[in-house]
C-alpha atoms as one frame of an Amber mdcrd trajectory, in Angstrom:
protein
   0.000   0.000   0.000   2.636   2.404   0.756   4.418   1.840  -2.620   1.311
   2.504  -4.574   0.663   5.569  -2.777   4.413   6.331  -3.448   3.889   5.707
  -7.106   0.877   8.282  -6.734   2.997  10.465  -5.090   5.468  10.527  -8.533
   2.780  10.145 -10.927   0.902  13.394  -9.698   3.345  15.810 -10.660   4.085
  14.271 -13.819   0.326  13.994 -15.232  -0.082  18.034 -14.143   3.305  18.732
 -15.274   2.611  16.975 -19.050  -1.142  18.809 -18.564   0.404  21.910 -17.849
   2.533  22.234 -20.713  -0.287  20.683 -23.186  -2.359  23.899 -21.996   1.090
  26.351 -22.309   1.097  25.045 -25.986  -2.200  24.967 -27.295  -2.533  28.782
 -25.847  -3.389  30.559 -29.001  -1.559  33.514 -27.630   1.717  31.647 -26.836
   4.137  34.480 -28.474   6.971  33.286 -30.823  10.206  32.354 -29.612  11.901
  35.684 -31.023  15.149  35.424 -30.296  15.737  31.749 -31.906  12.933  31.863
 -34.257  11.137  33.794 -36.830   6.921  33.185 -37.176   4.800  33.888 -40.153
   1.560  33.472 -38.738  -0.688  33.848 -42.066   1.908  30.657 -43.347   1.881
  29.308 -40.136   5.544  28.940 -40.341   7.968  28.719 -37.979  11.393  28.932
 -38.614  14.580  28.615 -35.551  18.431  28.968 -36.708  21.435  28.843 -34.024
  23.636  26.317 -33.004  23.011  27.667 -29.311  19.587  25.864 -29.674  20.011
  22.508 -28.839  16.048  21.571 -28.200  13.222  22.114 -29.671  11.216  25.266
 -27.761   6.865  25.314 -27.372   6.331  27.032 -30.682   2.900  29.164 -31.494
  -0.051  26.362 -31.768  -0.795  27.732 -35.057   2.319  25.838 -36.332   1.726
  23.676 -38.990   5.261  23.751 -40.829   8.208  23.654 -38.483  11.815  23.865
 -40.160  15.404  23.936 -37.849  18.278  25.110 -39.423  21.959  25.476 -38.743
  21.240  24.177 -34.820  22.177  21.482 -32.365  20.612  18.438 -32.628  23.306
  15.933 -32.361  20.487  13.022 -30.813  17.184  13.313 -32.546  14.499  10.801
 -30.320  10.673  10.405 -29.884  10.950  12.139 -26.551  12.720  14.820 -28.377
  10.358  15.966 -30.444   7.587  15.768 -27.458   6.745  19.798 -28.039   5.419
  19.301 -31.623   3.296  16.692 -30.207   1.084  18.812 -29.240   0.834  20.669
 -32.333  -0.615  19.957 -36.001   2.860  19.598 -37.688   2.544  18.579 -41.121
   5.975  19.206 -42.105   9.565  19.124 -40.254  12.218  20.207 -41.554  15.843
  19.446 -40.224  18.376  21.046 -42.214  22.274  21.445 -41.044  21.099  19.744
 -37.367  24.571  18.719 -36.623  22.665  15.119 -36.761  24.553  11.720 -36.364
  21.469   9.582 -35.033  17.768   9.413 -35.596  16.115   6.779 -33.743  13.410
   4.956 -35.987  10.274   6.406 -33.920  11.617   9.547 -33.953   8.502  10.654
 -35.687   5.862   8.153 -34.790   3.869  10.435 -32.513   3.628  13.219 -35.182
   0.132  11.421 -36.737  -0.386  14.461 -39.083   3.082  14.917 -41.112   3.052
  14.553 -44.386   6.616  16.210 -45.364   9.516  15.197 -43.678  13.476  17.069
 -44.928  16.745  15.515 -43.354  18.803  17.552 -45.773  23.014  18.637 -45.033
  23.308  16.387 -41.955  26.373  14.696 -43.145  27.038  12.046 -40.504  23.731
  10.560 -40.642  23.966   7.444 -43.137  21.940   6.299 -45.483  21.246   3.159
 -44.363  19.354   4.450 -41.190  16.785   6.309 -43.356  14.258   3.034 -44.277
  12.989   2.146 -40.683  12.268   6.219 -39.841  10.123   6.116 -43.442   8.592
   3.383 -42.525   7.662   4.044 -39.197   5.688   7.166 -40.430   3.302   5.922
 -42.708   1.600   9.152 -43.373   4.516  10.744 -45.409   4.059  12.104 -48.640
   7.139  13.930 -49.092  10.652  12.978 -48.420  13.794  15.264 -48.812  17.319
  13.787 -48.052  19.209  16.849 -49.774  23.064  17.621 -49.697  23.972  14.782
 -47.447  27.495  13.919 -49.298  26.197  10.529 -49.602  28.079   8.489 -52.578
  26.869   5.447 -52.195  22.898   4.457 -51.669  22.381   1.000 -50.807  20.234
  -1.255 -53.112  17.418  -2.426 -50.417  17.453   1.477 -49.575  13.571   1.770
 -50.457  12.796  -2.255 -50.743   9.634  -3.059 -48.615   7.697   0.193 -49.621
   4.662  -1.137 -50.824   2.515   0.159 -48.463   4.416   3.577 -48.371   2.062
   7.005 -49.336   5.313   8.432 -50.461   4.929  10.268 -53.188   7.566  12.753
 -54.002  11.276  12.128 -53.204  14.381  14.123 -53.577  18.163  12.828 -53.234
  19.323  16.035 -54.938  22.555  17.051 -54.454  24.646  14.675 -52.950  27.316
  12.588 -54.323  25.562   9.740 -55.757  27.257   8.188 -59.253  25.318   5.095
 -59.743  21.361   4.536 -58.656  19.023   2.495 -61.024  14.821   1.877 -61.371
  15.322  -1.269 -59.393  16.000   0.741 -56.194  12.500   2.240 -56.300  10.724
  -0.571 -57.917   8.549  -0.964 -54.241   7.692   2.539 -54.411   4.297   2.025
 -56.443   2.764   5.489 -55.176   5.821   7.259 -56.366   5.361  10.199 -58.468
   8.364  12.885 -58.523  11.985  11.771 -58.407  14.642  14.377 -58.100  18.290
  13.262 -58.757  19.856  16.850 -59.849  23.284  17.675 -59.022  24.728  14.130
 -58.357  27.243  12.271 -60.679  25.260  10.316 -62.526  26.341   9.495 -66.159
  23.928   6.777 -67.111  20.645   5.607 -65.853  19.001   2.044 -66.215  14.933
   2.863 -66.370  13.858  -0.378 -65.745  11.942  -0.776 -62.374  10.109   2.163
 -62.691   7.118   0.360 -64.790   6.325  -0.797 -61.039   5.515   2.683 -59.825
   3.693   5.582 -60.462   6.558   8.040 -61.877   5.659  10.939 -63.750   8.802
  13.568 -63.374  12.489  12.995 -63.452  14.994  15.555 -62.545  18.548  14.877
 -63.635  19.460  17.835 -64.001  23.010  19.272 -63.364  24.733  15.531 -63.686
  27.416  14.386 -65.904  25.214  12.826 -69.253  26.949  13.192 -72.018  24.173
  11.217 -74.528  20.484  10.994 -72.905  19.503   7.351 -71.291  17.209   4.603
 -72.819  13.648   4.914 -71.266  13.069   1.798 -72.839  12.793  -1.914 -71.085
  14.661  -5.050 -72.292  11.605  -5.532 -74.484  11.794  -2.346 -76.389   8.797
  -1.016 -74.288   8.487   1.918 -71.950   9.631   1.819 -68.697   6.821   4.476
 -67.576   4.683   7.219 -68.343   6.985  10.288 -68.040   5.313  13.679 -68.351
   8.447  15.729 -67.147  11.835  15.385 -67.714  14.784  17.846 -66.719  18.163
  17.443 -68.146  19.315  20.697 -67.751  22.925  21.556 -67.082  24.589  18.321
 -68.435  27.186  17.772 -71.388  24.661  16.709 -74.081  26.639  16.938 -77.680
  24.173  15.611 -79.422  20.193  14.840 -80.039  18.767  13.277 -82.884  15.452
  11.314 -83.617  15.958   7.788 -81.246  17.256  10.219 -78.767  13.372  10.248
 -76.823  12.376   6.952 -77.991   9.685   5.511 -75.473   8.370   8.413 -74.067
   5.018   8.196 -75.369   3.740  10.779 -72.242   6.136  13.391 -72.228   4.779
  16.217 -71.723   7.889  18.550 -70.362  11.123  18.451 -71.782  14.030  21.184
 -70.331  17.703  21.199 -71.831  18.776  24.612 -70.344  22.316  24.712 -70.557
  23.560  21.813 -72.553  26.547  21.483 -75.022  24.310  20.569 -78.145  26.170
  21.607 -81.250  23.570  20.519 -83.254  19.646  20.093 -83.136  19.057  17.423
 -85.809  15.979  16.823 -87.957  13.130  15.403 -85.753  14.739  14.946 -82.722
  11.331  15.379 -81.294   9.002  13.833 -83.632   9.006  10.545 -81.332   6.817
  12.357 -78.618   3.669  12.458 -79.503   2.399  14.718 -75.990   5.366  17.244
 -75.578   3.797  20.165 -75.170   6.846  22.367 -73.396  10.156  22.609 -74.682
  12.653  24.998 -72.815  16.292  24.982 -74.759  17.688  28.096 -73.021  21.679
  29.152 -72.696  22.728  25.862 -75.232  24.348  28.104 -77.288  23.427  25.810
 -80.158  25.764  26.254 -83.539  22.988  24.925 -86.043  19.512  24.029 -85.761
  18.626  21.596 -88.876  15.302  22.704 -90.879  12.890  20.221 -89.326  14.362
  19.727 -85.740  11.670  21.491 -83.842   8.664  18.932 -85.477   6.430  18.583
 -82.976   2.388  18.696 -84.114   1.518  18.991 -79.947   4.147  21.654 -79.107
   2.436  24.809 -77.009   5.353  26.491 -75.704   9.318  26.715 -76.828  11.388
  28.682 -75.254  14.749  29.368 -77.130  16.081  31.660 -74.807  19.869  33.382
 -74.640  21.176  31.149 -77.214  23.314  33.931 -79.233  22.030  32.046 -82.081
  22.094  33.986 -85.284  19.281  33.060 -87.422  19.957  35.365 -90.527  23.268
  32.905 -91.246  21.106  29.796 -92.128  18.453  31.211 -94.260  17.951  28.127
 -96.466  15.845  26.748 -93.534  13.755  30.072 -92.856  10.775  28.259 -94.276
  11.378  24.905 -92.704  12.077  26.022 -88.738   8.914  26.431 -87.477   6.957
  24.796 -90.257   5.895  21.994 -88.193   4.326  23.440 -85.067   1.389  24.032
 -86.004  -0.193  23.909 -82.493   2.303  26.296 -81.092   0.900  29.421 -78.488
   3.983  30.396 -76.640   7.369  31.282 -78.801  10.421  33.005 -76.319  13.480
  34.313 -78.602  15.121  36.442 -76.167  18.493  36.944 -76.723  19.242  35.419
 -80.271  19.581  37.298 -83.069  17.339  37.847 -86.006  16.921  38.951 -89.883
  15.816  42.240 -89.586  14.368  41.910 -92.890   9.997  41.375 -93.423  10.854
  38.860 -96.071  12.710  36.498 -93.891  10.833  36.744 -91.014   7.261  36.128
 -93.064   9.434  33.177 -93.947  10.279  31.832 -90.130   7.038  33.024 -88.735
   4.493  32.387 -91.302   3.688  29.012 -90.196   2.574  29.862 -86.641  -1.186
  30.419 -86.947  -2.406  29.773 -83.568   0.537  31.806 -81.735  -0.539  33.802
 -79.066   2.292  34.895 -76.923   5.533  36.067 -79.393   8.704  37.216 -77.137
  11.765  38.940 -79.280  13.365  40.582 -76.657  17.113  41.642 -77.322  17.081
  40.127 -81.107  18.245  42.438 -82.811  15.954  43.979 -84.668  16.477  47.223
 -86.266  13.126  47.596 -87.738   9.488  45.938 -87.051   8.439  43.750 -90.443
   5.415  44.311 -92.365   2.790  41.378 -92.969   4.210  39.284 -90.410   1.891
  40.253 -87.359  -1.383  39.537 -89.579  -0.402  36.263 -90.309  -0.885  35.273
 -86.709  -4.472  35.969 -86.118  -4.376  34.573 -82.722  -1.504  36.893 -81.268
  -2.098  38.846 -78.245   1.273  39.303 -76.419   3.874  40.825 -78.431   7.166
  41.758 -76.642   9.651  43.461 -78.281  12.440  45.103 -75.532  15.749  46.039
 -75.736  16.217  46.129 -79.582  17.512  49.036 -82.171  13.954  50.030 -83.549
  13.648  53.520 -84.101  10.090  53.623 -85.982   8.211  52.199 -88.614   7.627
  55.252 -90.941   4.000  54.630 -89.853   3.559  51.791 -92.494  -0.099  50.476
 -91.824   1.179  47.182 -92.978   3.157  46.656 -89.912   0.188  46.520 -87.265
  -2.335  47.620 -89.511  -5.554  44.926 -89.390  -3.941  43.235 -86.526  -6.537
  42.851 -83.825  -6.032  40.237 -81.679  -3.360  41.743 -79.569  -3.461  43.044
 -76.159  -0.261  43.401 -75.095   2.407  45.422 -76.676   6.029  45.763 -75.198
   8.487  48.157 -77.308  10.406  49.207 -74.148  14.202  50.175 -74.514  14.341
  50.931 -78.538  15.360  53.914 -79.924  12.105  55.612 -80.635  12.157  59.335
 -80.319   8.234  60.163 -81.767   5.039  58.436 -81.378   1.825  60.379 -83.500
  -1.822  59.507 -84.609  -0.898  57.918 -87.962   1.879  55.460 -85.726  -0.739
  53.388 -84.588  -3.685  52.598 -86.703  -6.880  53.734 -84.460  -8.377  49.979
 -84.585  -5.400  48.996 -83.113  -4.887  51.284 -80.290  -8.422  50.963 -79.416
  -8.082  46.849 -78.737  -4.955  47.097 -76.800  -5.096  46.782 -72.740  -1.110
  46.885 -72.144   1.389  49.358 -73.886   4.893  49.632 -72.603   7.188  52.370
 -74.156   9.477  52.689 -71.359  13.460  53.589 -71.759  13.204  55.331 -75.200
  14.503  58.386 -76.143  11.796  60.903 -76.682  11.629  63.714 -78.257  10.068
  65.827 -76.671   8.405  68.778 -79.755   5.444  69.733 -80.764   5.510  66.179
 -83.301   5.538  64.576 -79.849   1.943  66.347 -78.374  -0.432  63.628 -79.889
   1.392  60.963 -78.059   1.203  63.443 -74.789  -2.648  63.949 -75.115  -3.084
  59.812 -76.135  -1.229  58.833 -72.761  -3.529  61.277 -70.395  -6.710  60.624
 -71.949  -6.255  56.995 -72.666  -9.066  55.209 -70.413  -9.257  51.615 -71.925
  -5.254  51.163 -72.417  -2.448  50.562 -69.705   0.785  53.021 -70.098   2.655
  50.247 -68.056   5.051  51.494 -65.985   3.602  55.386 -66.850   5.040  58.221
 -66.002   8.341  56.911 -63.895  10.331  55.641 -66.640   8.733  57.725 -69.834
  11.524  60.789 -69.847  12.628  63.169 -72.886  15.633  63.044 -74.292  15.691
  66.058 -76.824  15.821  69.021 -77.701  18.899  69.097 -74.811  16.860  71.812
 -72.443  14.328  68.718 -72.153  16.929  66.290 -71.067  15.622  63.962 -68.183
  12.429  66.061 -68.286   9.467  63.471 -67.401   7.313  62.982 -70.238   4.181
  63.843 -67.570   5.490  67.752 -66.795   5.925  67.725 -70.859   2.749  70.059
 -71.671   2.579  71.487 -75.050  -0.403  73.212 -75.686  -2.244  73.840 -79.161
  -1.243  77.411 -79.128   2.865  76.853 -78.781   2.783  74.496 -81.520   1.024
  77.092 -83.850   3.053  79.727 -82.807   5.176  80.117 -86.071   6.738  83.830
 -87.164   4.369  83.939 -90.095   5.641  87.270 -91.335   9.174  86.116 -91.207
   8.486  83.324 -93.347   6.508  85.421 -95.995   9.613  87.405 -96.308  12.233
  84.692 -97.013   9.897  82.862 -99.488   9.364  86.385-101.290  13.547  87.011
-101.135  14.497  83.581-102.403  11.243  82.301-104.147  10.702  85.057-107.002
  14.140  85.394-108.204  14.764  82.150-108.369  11.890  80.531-110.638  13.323
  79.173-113.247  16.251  77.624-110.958  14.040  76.456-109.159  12.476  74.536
-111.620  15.731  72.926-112.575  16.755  72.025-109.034  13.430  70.160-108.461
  13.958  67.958-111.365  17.706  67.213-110.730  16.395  66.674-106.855  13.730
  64.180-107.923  16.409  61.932-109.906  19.332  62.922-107.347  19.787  59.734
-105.727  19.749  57.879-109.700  22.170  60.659-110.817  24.482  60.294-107.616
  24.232  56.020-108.052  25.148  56.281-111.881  27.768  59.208-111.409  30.047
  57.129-108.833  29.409  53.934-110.340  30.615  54.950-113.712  33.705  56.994
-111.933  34.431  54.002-110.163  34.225  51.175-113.055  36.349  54.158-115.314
  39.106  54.853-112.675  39.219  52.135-109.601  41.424  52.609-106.967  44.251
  54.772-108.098  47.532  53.680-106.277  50.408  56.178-106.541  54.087  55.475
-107.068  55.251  56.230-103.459  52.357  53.293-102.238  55.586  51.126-101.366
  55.998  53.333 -98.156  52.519  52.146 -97.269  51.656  48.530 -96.527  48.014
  49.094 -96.882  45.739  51.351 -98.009  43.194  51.952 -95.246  42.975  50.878
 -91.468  40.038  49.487 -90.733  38.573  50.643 -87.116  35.500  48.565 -86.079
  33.643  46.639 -83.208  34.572  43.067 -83.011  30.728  43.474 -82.447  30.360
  44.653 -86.448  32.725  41.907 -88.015  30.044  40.149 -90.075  29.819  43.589
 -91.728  33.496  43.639 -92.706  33.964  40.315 -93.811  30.884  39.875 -95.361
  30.561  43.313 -97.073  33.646  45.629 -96.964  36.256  42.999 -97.687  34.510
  41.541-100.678  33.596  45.362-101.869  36.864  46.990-101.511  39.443  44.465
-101.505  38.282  41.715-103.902  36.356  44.221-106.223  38.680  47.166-105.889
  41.756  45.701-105.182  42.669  47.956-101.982  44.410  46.696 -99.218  42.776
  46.830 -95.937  44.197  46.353 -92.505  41.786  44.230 -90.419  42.549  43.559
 -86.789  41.341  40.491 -86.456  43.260  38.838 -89.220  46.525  41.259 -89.737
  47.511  41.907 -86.606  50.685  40.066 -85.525  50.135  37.048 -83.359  52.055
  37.793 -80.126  52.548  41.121 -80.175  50.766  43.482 -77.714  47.883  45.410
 -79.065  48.987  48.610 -78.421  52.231  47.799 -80.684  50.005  46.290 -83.297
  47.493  49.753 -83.020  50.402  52.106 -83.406  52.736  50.452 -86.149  49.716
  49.185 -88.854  48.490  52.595 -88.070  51.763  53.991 -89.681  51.504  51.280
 -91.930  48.523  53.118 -93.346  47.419  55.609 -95.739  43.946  56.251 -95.140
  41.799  55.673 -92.125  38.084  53.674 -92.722  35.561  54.635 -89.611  32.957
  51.930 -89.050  30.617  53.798 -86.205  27.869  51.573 -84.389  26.506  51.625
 -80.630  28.722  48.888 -80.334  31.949  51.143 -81.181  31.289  53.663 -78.651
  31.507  50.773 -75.856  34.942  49.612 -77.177  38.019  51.141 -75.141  40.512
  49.845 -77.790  38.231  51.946 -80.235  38.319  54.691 -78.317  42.131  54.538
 -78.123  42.114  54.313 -82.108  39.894  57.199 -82.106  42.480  59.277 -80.668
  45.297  58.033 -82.655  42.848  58.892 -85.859  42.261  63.135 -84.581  46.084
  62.774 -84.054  46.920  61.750 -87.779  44.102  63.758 -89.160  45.298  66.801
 -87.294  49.085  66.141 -88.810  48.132  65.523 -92.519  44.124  66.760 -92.666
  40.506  65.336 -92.287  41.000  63.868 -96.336  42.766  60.797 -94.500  39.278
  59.529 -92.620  36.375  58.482 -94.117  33.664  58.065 -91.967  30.845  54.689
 -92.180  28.071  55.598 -89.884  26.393  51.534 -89.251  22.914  52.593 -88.032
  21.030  55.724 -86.579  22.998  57.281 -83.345  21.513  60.005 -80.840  24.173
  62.813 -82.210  23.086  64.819 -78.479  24.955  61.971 -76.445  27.994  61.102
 -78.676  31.518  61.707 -77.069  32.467  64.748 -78.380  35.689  63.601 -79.965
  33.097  61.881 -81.808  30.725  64.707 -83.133  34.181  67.079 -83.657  34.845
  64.171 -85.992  31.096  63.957 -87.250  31.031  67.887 -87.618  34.283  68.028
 -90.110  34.533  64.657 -91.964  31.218  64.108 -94.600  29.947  60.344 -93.648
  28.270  57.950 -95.721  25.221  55.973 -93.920  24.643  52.398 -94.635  21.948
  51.099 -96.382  20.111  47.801 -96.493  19.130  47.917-100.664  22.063  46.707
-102.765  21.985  49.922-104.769  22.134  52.021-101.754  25.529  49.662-100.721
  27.042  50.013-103.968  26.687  54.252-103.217  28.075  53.570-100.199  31.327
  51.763-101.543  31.161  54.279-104.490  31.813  57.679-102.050  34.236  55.286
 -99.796  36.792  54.806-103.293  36.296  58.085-104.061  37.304  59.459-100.689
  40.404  57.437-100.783  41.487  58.806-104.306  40.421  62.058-103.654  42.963
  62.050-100.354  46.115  60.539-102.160  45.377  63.446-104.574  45.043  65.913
-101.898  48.029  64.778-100.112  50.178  64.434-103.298
């Protein structure tokens, strides 16, 4: 009798003690344990970091998601874990616990967890993970992340018939072999991520048993993709997602996918494919998302991307330069026919209608077109119409400065909603810019980061943006800001108001006066200026061409003291415009000799050397100005060398190529001195506007041997 009332005695204080703290946790007011933890109430999160904690404190009983990072856990038991007991916990997370043991009923008591992470405990072994899985039956999710682990043992996951798990992630250890047979027992498994291991081959088979779905092997060391196929030929399970992203693929052709008949998802992101072959995706019949971003890709063959069920392809940052294969224009995109979503960002592209009717053409159904940073110098006519479907266009961060208002650029285009032109180069925006029907349909227009103009050719645009009720001005009035004249620099376009009186305020009188001084007197040569004006640009063509087919390059006797005729000063950025157009022009059709960096510079010698001594080596000096020019430093430091010469033996020894349209208000002005006494010659995209341009360059290097001589 006394012992039982001594066993009373001990019992007492333990049943109010245990009731006691039940009541201390379940206390909806119980404040969060600030100083080790941080609570999001609305997520009913809690999350405690320190290596001072070595035990797990009463947290808020809202807790439903419990993570401990970076502490002191060195002995994880049931008894352990006795203050989540009391709480809903449906996920634990132990992550850099200092762990070495985890007894198996560690987590028995914890009835409502379905997510359980043992992730960067690197002395807990694998083999100790089975009986804690299956002593907690109700998991769903398993993560055992960034454990080191090299080695998983075979029987790792045997036994899991009757396991609810899932989704399960090994990512990130150290794992270089693991097969289909190791999760054969898993039949409820659905996600499997491997990324970041060593894996360089993968044997499918055993996954037929289970309920797979998505793969992730990304970031291993593949150098050809895996058979999905069983020793029978047949598939080893119905894949919908598949990541391979950031692994040494060379190659892909068409038995590359071969028993995927699900796939839905495919990513490649940052492969080593050279080369996208001819159908290399016409064996999956589903795909529906293809992401090949950063592959840097050298040639894509004319039917690789045939897919009839492709929705979305994202060929993102690839550098790829589409205008150097134009014999498959017509053949790239012919066979997605279902396509909605196409992402071009960061390639380059013809800026030409013709070629891109020819790549684009196909894509009927297209709905969301991104060509952000492609290049573009101007936007194509009859390309938008032929994608009646279209309602996001995005086209940021190219060179477009306008589209001389040509209605057959977005004229009878209706469909879209969206329009994204941010970061071009255009200056004005009036009523005839945008067809009315047009304007009218769009909810989202984004003009951001140009360079406006800011006159009285500007005040439509100005009204349109403050009495537009129906469209968007995303991103309106922060980042809208005029550029010119110079006394509106950095001037938002919002404080820009012109009014209808300033822009009709013209000196009438003054006007009369100068048309009455020059006009009368000057009828009749008037008359003969406005017919040689009319055919100017005929007369000019036919005037150099004949010079230049009667007199060439003329090379003068003391030519021996000069190696070449010309330096050649250009953006490693412009090169496909020497070697493809100036060299061909001017040395194979004229016969001048051209110094060209990139090919007569002497191998081992320092730049500056090679700069100064082909520079002496030189008779003339050939400008080719671009954006990408006034970024160069070595360009800059040619620039001076080129005032210097000029300055010694006059402005007849530069001739000036201006690439594409600059702002002349923000040039350097070594540049616009330059500008402001050498005549340049602008570029052209119409052969007979090149041949002008090659014309005045021969004739400026004659003209300056005479001069000097």
């Amino acid at each position: 009798m006394d012992q039982v009332k001594g066993t009373l005695i001990l019992l007492v204080p333990l049943v109010f003690l245990q009731t006691w703290l039940h009541c201390v946790a379940l206390n909806p007011t119980r404040p969060c344990p600030s100083k080790q933890c941080k609570c999001l109430p609305d997520s009913k999160l809690v999350n405690c970091t320190g290596r001072a904690m070595t035990f797990i404190p009463v947290l808020p009983s809202y807790t439903r998601v419990a993570i401990f990072t970076k502490t002191t856990f060195q002995n994880i038991t049931r008894e352990f874990l006795f203050n989540l007991t009391l709480l809903h916990i449906t996920s634990l997370s132990f992550v850099d616990t200092l762990s070495h043991t985890i007894h198996a009923n560690t987590f028995t008591d914890l009835t409502n967890i379905k997510t359980l992470e043992i992730s960067r405990n690197y002395q807990v072994a694998p083999d100790s993970i089975p009986p804690i899985l299956q002593q907690t039956p109700r998991l769903q999710t398993v993560k055992l992340r960034s454990n080191q682990w090299s080695v998983i043992p075979q029987d790792m996951f045997r036994g899991f018939h009757n396991s609810s798990i899932k989704t399960l992630s090994l990512s990130n250890n150290n794992i270089q072999f693991i097969s289909g047979r190791y999760f054969s027992d898993m039949r409820y498994l659905q996600s499997l991520d491997l990324s970041s291991n060593k894996l360089f081959d993968l044997n499918f088979t055993g996954f037929e048993s289970t309920s797979i779905s998505s793969v992730n092997l990304g970031n291993n060391d593949f150098h050809t993709i895996p058979s999905f196929c069983g020793p029978n030929g047949n598939p080893t399970g119905e894949y919908k997602s598949l990541y391979f992203d950031q692994n040494p693929l060379r190659d892909l052709n068409k038995s590359s996918f071969r028993c995927l008949l699900f796939l839905q998802k495919l990513y490649l992101d940052e492969t080593f494919l050279k080369t996208i072959r001819s159908y290399a995706f016409a064996t999956l019949p589903r795909l529906e998302t293809l992401s090949l971003n950063h592959v840097h890709v050298s040639f894509v063959e004319g039917f690789a991307l045939n897919s009839s069920s492709l929705k979305s392809l994202y060929f993102k940052h690839n550098a790829y330069r589409f205008e150097k294969f134009p014999q498959v224009y017509s053949e790239l995109f012919s066979s997605l026919p279902n396509l909605l979503l196409l992402d071009l960002t960061g390639n380059f592209l013809p800026s030409d209608s013709k070629s891109l009717r020819e790549l684009f053409t196909p894509l009927k159904k297209l709905q969301k077109l991104i060509l952000q940073d492609s290049g573009l110098k101007a936007l194509p006519r009859n390309v938008f119409q032929q994608m009646p479907g279209l309602r996001y266009l995005v086209l940021i961060g190219n060179y477009i400065s306008g589209w001389n208002d040509d209605p057959e650029v977005f004229g009878n285009v209706s469909s879209l909603r969206s329009l994204y032109l941010d970061g071009n180069n255009i200056k004005l925006v009036n009523k005839t810019s945008f067809p009315e029907k047009f304007l009218n349909s769009l909810s989202n227009l984004c003009m951001v980061d140009n360079p406006f103009s800011c006159t009285c050719e500007l005040k439509w645009f100005v009204d349109w943006i403050k009495s537009a009720k129906n469209t968007t001005i995303v991103n309106y009035p922060r980042r809208y800001i005029c550029r010119f004249p110079p006394e509106m620099n950095n001037v938002l376009l919002m404080d820009y108001n012109p009014t209808t009186e300033m822009c009709l305020n013209v000196n009438y009188p003054l006007i009369r006066n100068i048309c009455i001084a020059v006009f009368i007197p000057s009828t009749f040569i008037l008359i003969a200026i406005s017919v040689t004006y009319k055919f100017r640009f005929r007369l000019n063509y036919w005037l150099h061409i004949l010079g230049i087919k009667r007199v060439g390059y003329t090379r003068i006797q003391d030519d021996a003291v000069y190696e070449y005729d010309a330096f050649v000063i250009y953006s490693n950025d412009n090169r496909d415009f020497i070697f493809n157009h100036m060299i061909e022009a001017l040395e194979e059709k004229a016969g001048c000799r051209l110094c060209i960096h990139e090919r007569d510079f002497d191998v081992g010698r320092f730049i500056l050397d090679n700069i100064t001594t082909n520079f002496e080596r030189s008779r003339n000096i050939i400008l080719v100005l671009s954006r990408c020019f006034l970024e160069s430093e070595w360009c800059k430091f040619e620039l001076t060398l080129t005032q210097l010469k000029a300055s010694q033996e006059g402005p007849g020894v530069l001739t000036v190529i201006l690439l594409e349209e600059l702002d002349m208000a923000r040039l350097p002005s070594s540049v616009r001195a330059i500008l402001d006494t050498v005549t340049y010659t602008e570029w052209s995209v119409d052969t007979a506007g090149q041949n002008r341009v090659w014309a005045k360059v021969l004739t400026a290097l004659n003209s300056g041997i005479k001069n000097r001589n």
